[in-house]
Amino acid sequence: MSPARVSELPPGVQKVPADADLDYVIKLLKRDGGVFVKGLVSEEDVDKAYGECKERLENDMEWDGTFFPKETQRAPGLIGLSPTYTMTQVMNPLYKAICDSFLTTRSWFWWGEERKESVSKPYIHSCTAMRIGPGGKAQPLHRDDYIGHNIHTEVEEWDDERDKNRETAAGLFVAGCKVTKENGGTAFIPGSHLWGNDRKTPPDPSLCVHAEMDKGDAFIMLASAFHGGGTNSTQDQKRMMFATFVTRGYLRQEENQFLAVPPEKARQYPREVLEYMGYSLSDPACGTVEQMDPIYSILPELKAEAKYKDF
Ligand SMILES: O=C(O)CCC(=O)C(=O)O
Ligand SMILES: [Fe+2]
């Protein structure tokens, strides 16, 4: 089935199959700021990932503040806890391709008389599981890119040239159980990624759609869009969700992967996962150790090939 023309779709957030055409999904994100993907991860992998982080969730401390209700339990540092989550969610090919499209930075610089291009690739921002317990109140609606001090001007619609550096991060939420409005499905304002920071009124909750997902379904979102965990008004359901964020290679990670994931755990992953965690350079020269690629520090067996190179 060929996808409908994006401009002819009704407003709101669309639901696409896991094998949807990448360009189509990117167009939906540019229009709406978010998209649901049916069955992105198998139920079996979701259950396995849950098993790998359950103990950490159960032992989480209560949050002291309003960002999370006290009923929400988290498991941060998820790459160190759950190889299944890492390989099936963080490294998911569709999510990775979306992040590459929105978050790769290409710039030209004079280098003496040469004009050099530098390409900084995206890397992991944060990896957390979240379980909202019965009675948990909705989070304040927020933009996750406030973390990176990303200030937006209001635009009518996405423009590829003007907006190529507009986004600083993109998120992947995967349902760890059946997610409903009643058990705290993420609230999201379609199109709010286009809003300016100078709006005089706060985000209006009545504009929200709520994530309604089966286990293994995903919600992919630009970090500039207003959203928040919903109220869990059930008596007995725990809303389980995995949240992954990826950011631009030269911005500071929300969750420090070098300290959040013990090096002995990190070393068990393939090199491409280590590079995505930040054991790689953001070109031209962010993240060096001994003025070289940090991969040699985590995988010293590669050191024989190490040499100094121009930035
Ligand atoms: O729990 C959710 O649905 C969203 C969580 C969230 O937005 C956050 O922690 O920043
Ligand atoms: Fe958020």
Short mmCIF file of C-alpha atoms and ligand atoms in Angstrom, two decimals:
data_model
loop_
_atom_site.label_atom_id
_atom_site.label_comp_id
_atom_site.label_asym_id
_atom_site.label_seq_id
_atom_site.Cartn_x
_atom_site.Cartn_y
_atom_site.Cartn_z
CA MET A 1 0.00 0.00 0.00
CA SER A 2 1.47 3.34 -0.96
CA PRO A 3 1.21 6.00 1.76
CA ALA A 4 -1.23 8.87 1.46
CA ARG A 5 0.07 12.33 0.61
CA VAL A 6 1.03 13.94 3.92
CA SER A 7 -0.69 17.23 3.05
CA GLU A 8 -4.00 15.39 2.54
CA LEU A 9 -3.97 13.60 5.89
CA PRO A 10 -6.24 14.79 8.70
CA PRO A 11 -4.50 16.84 11.40
CA GLY A 12 -3.13 15.01 14.44
CA VAL A 13 -0.68 12.16 14.84
CA GLN A 14 -0.59 9.35 12.28
CA LYS A 15 -0.01 5.64 12.85
CA VAL A 16 2.31 3.82 10.43
CA PRO A 17 3.48 0.20 10.19
CA ALA A 18 7.02 -0.71 11.25
CA ASP A 19 8.07 -1.17 7.61
CA ALA A 20 6.80 2.27 6.56
CA ASP A 21 8.84 4.21 4.03
CA LEU A 22 11.49 6.31 5.79
CA ASP A 23 10.88 9.47 3.75
CA TYR A 24 7.17 9.26 4.51
CA VAL A 25 7.78 8.96 8.27
CA ILE A 26 10.19 11.91 8.13
CA LYS A 27 7.56 14.00 6.33
CA LEU A 28 5.02 13.14 9.05
CA LEU A 29 7.48 14.19 11.75
CA LYS A 30 8.12 17.49 9.98
CA ARG A 31 4.38 18.17 9.82
CA ASP A 32 3.15 16.83 13.18
CA GLY A 33 6.26 16.54 15.40
CA GLY A 34 5.41 12.93 16.30
CA VAL A 35 4.33 9.61 14.79
CA PHE A 36 3.08 6.27 16.10
CA VAL A 37 4.73 3.14 14.73
CA LYS A 38 2.81 -0.11 15.07
CA GLY A 39 4.77 -3.13 16.28
CA LEU A 40 8.28 -1.62 16.10
CA VAL A 41 9.62 -4.09 18.68
CA SER A 42 8.42 -7.66 19.25
CA GLU A 43 6.45 -8.35 22.44
CA GLU A 44 9.04 -10.98 23.31
CA ASP A 45 11.92 -8.47 23.17
CA VAL A 46 9.91 -5.93 25.16
CA ASP A 47 9.23 -8.52 27.89
CA LYS A 48 12.88 -9.53 27.94
CA ALA A 49 13.99 -5.89 28.26
CA TYR A 50 11.51 -5.40 31.11
CA GLY A 51 12.90 -8.44 32.90
CA GLU A 52 16.42 -6.99 32.59
CA CYS A 53 15.51 -3.69 34.27
CA LYS A 54 12.66 -4.65 36.62
CA GLU A 55 14.79 -4.86 39.73
CA ARG A 56 16.17 -1.35 39.17
CA LEU A 57 12.64 0.02 38.61
CA GLU A 58 11.42 -1.56 41.80
CA ASN A 59 14.24 -0.11 43.84
CA ASP A 60 13.94 3.44 42.49
CA MET A 61 13.81 6.36 44.91
CA GLU A 62 10.73 8.60 45.06
CA TRP A 63 11.06 11.79 42.99
CA ASP A 64 11.05 14.96 45.08
CA GLY A 65 9.48 17.57 42.80
CA THR A 66 6.78 17.95 40.16
CA PHE A 67 8.48 16.63 37.01
CA PHE A 68 7.61 13.03 37.92
CA PRO A 69 4.74 12.00 40.19
CA LYS A 70 5.92 10.06 43.25
CA GLU A 71 4.16 6.99 41.79
CA THR A 72 6.59 6.87 38.82
CA GLN A 73 9.55 4.53 39.03
CA ARG A 74 12.50 4.85 36.68
CA ALA A 75 15.39 2.73 35.52
CA PRO A 76 18.07 5.06 34.10
CA GLY A 77 21.41 3.92 32.66
CA LEU A 78 19.41 1.37 30.72
CA ILE A 79 22.25 0.38 28.37
CA GLY A 80 24.11 -1.00 31.38
CA LEU A 81 21.03 -2.95 32.51
CA SER A 82 19.40 -4.27 29.37
CA PRO A 83 21.23 -5.57 26.31
CA THR A 84 17.85 -6.51 24.78
CA TYR A 85 16.58 -2.92 25.09
CA THR A 86 19.84 -1.60 23.65
CA MET A 87 19.95 -3.85 20.59
CA THR A 88 16.22 -3.73 19.74
CA GLN A 89 15.33 -0.12 20.67
CA VAL A 90 18.38 2.17 20.82
CA MET A 91 19.82 0.53 17.70
CA ASN A 92 16.48 0.17 15.92
CA PRO A 93 17.16 0.91 12.22
CA LEU A 94 14.07 3.11 11.62
CA TYR A 95 14.69 5.25 14.72
CA LYS A 96 18.40 5.49 13.88
CA ALA A 97 17.66 6.62 10.31
CA ILE A 98 15.24 9.28 11.62
CA CYS A 99 17.86 10.56 14.08
CA ASP A 100 20.48 10.64 11.32
CA SER A 101 18.13 12.69 9.17
CA PHE A 102 17.15 15.29 11.79
CA LEU A 103 20.32 15.45 13.89
CA THR A 104 23.35 15.20 11.61
CA THR A 105 25.19 18.53 11.48
CA ARG A 106 27.12 19.51 8.32
CA SER A 107 29.17 22.71 8.32
CA TRP A 108 31.86 24.29 6.14
CA PHE A 109 34.93 26.04 7.55
CA TRP A 110 38.01 27.75 6.14
CA TRP A 111 41.17 25.78 6.94
CA GLY A 112 43.88 28.01 5.55
CA GLU A 113 42.97 28.21 1.89
CA GLU A 114 40.98 25.00 1.93
CA ARG A 115 37.23 24.86 2.53
CA LYS A 116 36.63 21.90 4.79
CA GLU A 117 33.36 20.16 5.47
CA SER A 118 32.78 18.75 8.91
CA VAL A 119 30.02 16.25 9.63
CA SER A 120 28.97 15.61 13.23
CA LYS A 121 26.83 12.52 13.68
CA PRO A 122 24.14 12.12 16.37
CA TYR A 123 24.70 10.07 19.52
CA ILE A 124 22.81 8.84 22.57
CA HIS A 125 21.28 11.43 24.89
CA SER A 126 19.46 9.30 27.53
CA CYS A 127 18.09 5.80 28.08
CA THR A 128 15.43 5.30 30.76
CA ALA A 129 12.53 2.98 31.54
CA MET A 130 9.52 4.60 33.23
CA ARG A 131 6.63 3.00 35.02
CA ILE A 132 3.76 5.23 36.15
CA GLY A 133 1.88 3.68 39.07
CA PRO A 134 -1.85 4.02 39.84
CA GLY A 135 -2.71 7.54 41.02
CA GLY A 136 0.31 9.17 39.31
CA LYS A 137 -0.55 12.73 38.21
CA ALA A 138 0.23 14.05 34.71
CA GLN A 139 3.64 15.62 34.15
CA PRO A 140 3.74 19.33 33.30
CA LEU A 141 3.66 19.67 29.49
CA HIS A 142 7.22 20.40 28.41
CA ARG A 143 9.67 20.37 25.53
CA ASP A 144 12.52 17.94 26.16
CA ASP A 145 14.93 20.17 24.24
CA TYR A 146 14.85 22.74 27.05
CA ILE A 147 17.69 20.57 28.38
CA GLY A 148 19.87 21.81 25.50
CA HIS A 149 18.66 25.44 25.78
CA ASN A 150 17.08 25.15 22.36
CA ILE A 151 15.14 28.38 21.71
CA HIS A 152 12.64 28.27 18.84
CA THR A 153 11.16 30.92 16.62
CA GLU A 154 7.56 30.31 15.60
CA VAL A 155 7.20 28.90 12.08
CA GLU A 156 4.14 28.10 10.04
CA GLU A 157 5.50 24.89 8.56
CA TRP A 158 8.78 23.00 8.28
CA ASP A 159 11.31 24.26 5.72
CA ASP A 160 14.14 21.82 4.97
CA GLU A 161 16.84 24.43 4.38
CA ARG A 162 15.90 26.88 7.14
CA ASP A 163 15.14 24.15 9.71
CA LYS A 164 18.02 21.74 9.09
CA ASN A 165 19.52 22.57 12.50
CA ARG A 166 16.23 23.32 14.31
CA GLU A 167 16.04 20.11 16.28
CA THR A 168 18.54 19.12 18.96
CA ALA A 169 17.09 15.72 19.87
CA ALA A 170 14.56 13.04 18.95
CA GLY A 171 12.87 10.52 21.22
CA LEU A 172 11.65 6.96 20.94
CA PHE A 173 8.98 5.76 23.39
CA VAL A 174 8.23 2.04 23.28
CA ALA A 175 5.21 0.63 25.09
CA GLY A 176 6.16 -2.02 27.65
CA CYS A 177 2.49 -2.94 28.23
CA LYS A 178 -0.86 -1.93 26.77
CA VAL A 179 -0.78 1.86 27.10
CA THR A 180 -4.05 3.79 27.35
CA LYS A 181 -5.12 7.32 28.19
CA GLU A 182 -6.38 5.94 31.52
CA ASN A 183 -3.08 4.38 32.61
CA GLY A 184 -0.96 7.40 31.73
CA GLY A 185 -0.34 7.28 27.95
CA THR A 186 1.96 10.14 26.92
CA ALA A 187 0.09 13.38 26.21
CA PHE A 188 1.33 15.21 23.10
CA ILE A 189 0.38 18.42 21.25
CA PRO A 190 0.54 17.77 17.49
CA GLY A 191 2.35 20.52 15.59
CA SER A 192 3.81 22.14 18.73
CA HIS A 193 7.36 21.56 17.44
CA LEU A 194 6.72 24.58 15.22
CA TRP A 195 5.87 26.89 18.12
CA GLY A 196 8.03 29.80 19.24
CA ASN A 197 9.38 30.19 22.76
CA ASP A 198 7.92 33.68 22.88
CA ARG A 199 4.30 32.49 23.09
CA LYS A 200 2.64 34.33 25.95
CA THR A 201 0.36 31.49 27.11
CA PRO A 202 1.32 28.08 28.53
CA PRO A 203 0.71 24.91 26.49
CA ASP A 204 -2.99 24.03 26.64
CA PRO A 205 -3.64 20.42 27.78
CA SER A 206 -6.91 20.34 25.84
CA LEU A 207 -4.85 20.28 22.60
CA CYS A 208 -3.23 16.95 23.56
CA VAL A 209 -3.65 13.57 21.96
CA HIS A 210 -2.81 10.61 24.22
CA ALA A 211 -0.64 7.67 23.25
CA GLU A 212 -2.78 4.55 22.96
CA MET A 213 -0.40 1.71 22.13
CA ASP A 214 -0.10 -2.05 22.32
CA LYS A 215 3.01 -3.61 23.80
CA GLY A 216 5.88 -3.09 21.32
CA ASP A 217 4.28 -0.10 19.55
CA ALA A 218 6.34 3.07 19.44
CA PHE A 219 5.88 6.82 19.53
CA ILE A 220 8.69 8.75 17.85
CA MET A 221 8.84 12.45 18.66
CA LEU A 222 10.94 15.51 17.94
CA ALA A 223 12.21 16.84 21.27
CA SER A 224 10.85 20.32 20.54
CA ALA A 225 7.23 19.11 20.74
CA PHE A 226 5.18 19.68 23.90
CA HIS A 227 4.32 16.44 25.69
CA GLY A 228 4.30 14.80 29.12
CA GLY A 229 3.45 11.56 30.88
CA GLY A 230 -0.32 11.33 31.43
CA THR A 231 -2.35 10.81 34.63
CA ASN A 232 -2.71 7.19 35.68
CA SER A 233 -6.32 7.13 36.85
CA THR A 234 -6.49 3.33 37.17
CA GLN A 235 -6.53 1.48 40.49
CA ASP A 236 -4.17 -1.30 39.54
CA GLN A 237 -2.29 -0.75 36.25
CA LYS A 238 1.37 0.20 36.00
CA ARG A 239 2.14 1.99 32.73
CA MET A 240 5.48 0.69 31.52
CA MET A 241 7.46 2.52 28.83
CA PHE A 242 11.03 2.68 27.54
CA ALA A 243 12.32 6.14 26.59
CA THR A 244 15.38 6.73 24.41
CA PHE A 245 16.72 10.09 23.28
CA VAL A 246 19.44 10.87 20.74
CA THR A 247 21.07 14.28 20.32
CA ARG A 248 23.55 16.11 18.09
CA GLY A 249 27.12 14.89 18.39
CA TYR A 250 28.55 18.17 19.68
CA LEU A 251 25.92 18.75 22.42
CA ARG A 252 26.26 17.50 25.98
CA GLN A 253 24.43 14.27 26.73
CA GLU A 254 21.53 14.39 29.16
CA GLU A 255 22.71 11.14 30.69
CA ASN A 256 26.46 10.78 30.92
CA GLN A 257 26.96 7.42 29.22
CA PHE A 258 30.62 7.11 30.30
CA LEU A 259 29.64 7.11 33.96
CA ALA A 260 26.06 5.79 33.75
CA VAL A 261 27.14 2.56 32.04
CA PRO A 262 29.98 0.71 33.78
CA PRO A 263 32.88 0.28 31.28
CA GLU A 264 32.92 -3.50 31.80
CA LYS A 265 29.26 -3.61 30.68
CA ALA A 266 29.91 -1.21 27.79
CA ARG A 267 32.75 -3.39 26.51
CA GLN A 268 30.34 -6.26 25.96
CA TYR A 269 28.60 -4.33 23.17
CA PRO A 270 29.60 -4.17 19.48
CA ARG A 271 31.76 -1.20 18.47
CA GLU A 272 28.81 0.57 16.78
CA VAL A 273 26.96 0.70 20.12
CA LEU A 274 30.04 2.09 21.87
CA GLU A 275 30.40 4.74 19.16
CA TYR A 276 26.72 5.68 19.56
CA MET A 277 27.23 6.01 23.33
CA GLY A 278 29.93 8.60 22.69
CA TYR A 279 33.08 6.51 22.44
CA SER A 280 33.69 8.22 19.10
CA LEU A 281 34.59 11.69 17.90
CA SER A 282 32.04 14.28 16.96
CA ASP A 283 33.88 15.68 13.95
CA PRO A 284 35.95 17.68 13.87
CA ALA A 285 37.26 17.28 17.41
CA CYS A 286 34.80 16.83 20.28
CA GLY A 287 35.39 14.01 22.72
CA THR A 288 39.10 13.32 22.33
CA VAL A 289 41.25 11.40 24.80
CA GLU A 290 45.01 11.96 24.41
CA GLN A 291 43.97 13.96 21.32
CA MET A 292 42.60 10.84 19.67
CA ASP A 293 39.34 8.97 19.20
CA PRO A 294 38.05 7.80 22.63
CA ILE A 295 37.33 4.31 21.23
CA TYR A 296 40.98 3.45 21.97
CA SER A 297 40.38 4.06 25.68
CA ILE A 298 37.43 1.69 25.97
CA LEU A 299 38.88 -0.87 23.51
CA PRO A 300 42.64 -0.70 24.19
CA GLU A 301 43.17 -3.72 21.92
CA LEU A 302 42.56 -1.32 18.99
CA LYS A 303 45.35 0.98 20.14
CA ALA A 304 47.83 -0.45 17.65
CA GLU A 305 45.92 1.32 14.85
CA ALA A 306 45.75 4.66 16.76
CA LYS A 307 47.45 7.72 15.33
CA TYR A 308 47.17 11.48 15.50
CA LYS A 309 45.06 12.98 12.71
CA ASP A 310 44.06 16.46 11.59
CA PHE A 311 40.75 17.70 12.88
O1 LIG B 1 6.24 9.17 30.75
C1 LIG B 1 5.97 9.71 29.67
O2 LIG B 1 5.03 9.38 28.96
C2 LIG B 1 6.82 10.86 29.18
C3 LIG B 1 8.01 11.13 30.03
C4 LIG B 1 8.67 12.41 29.68
O3 LIG B 1 8.23 13.15 28.87
C5 LIG B 1 9.94 12.80 30.33
O4 LIG B 1 10.35 12.15 31.29
O5 LIG B 1 10.57 13.77 29.86
FE FE B 2 9.68 14.63 28.26
#
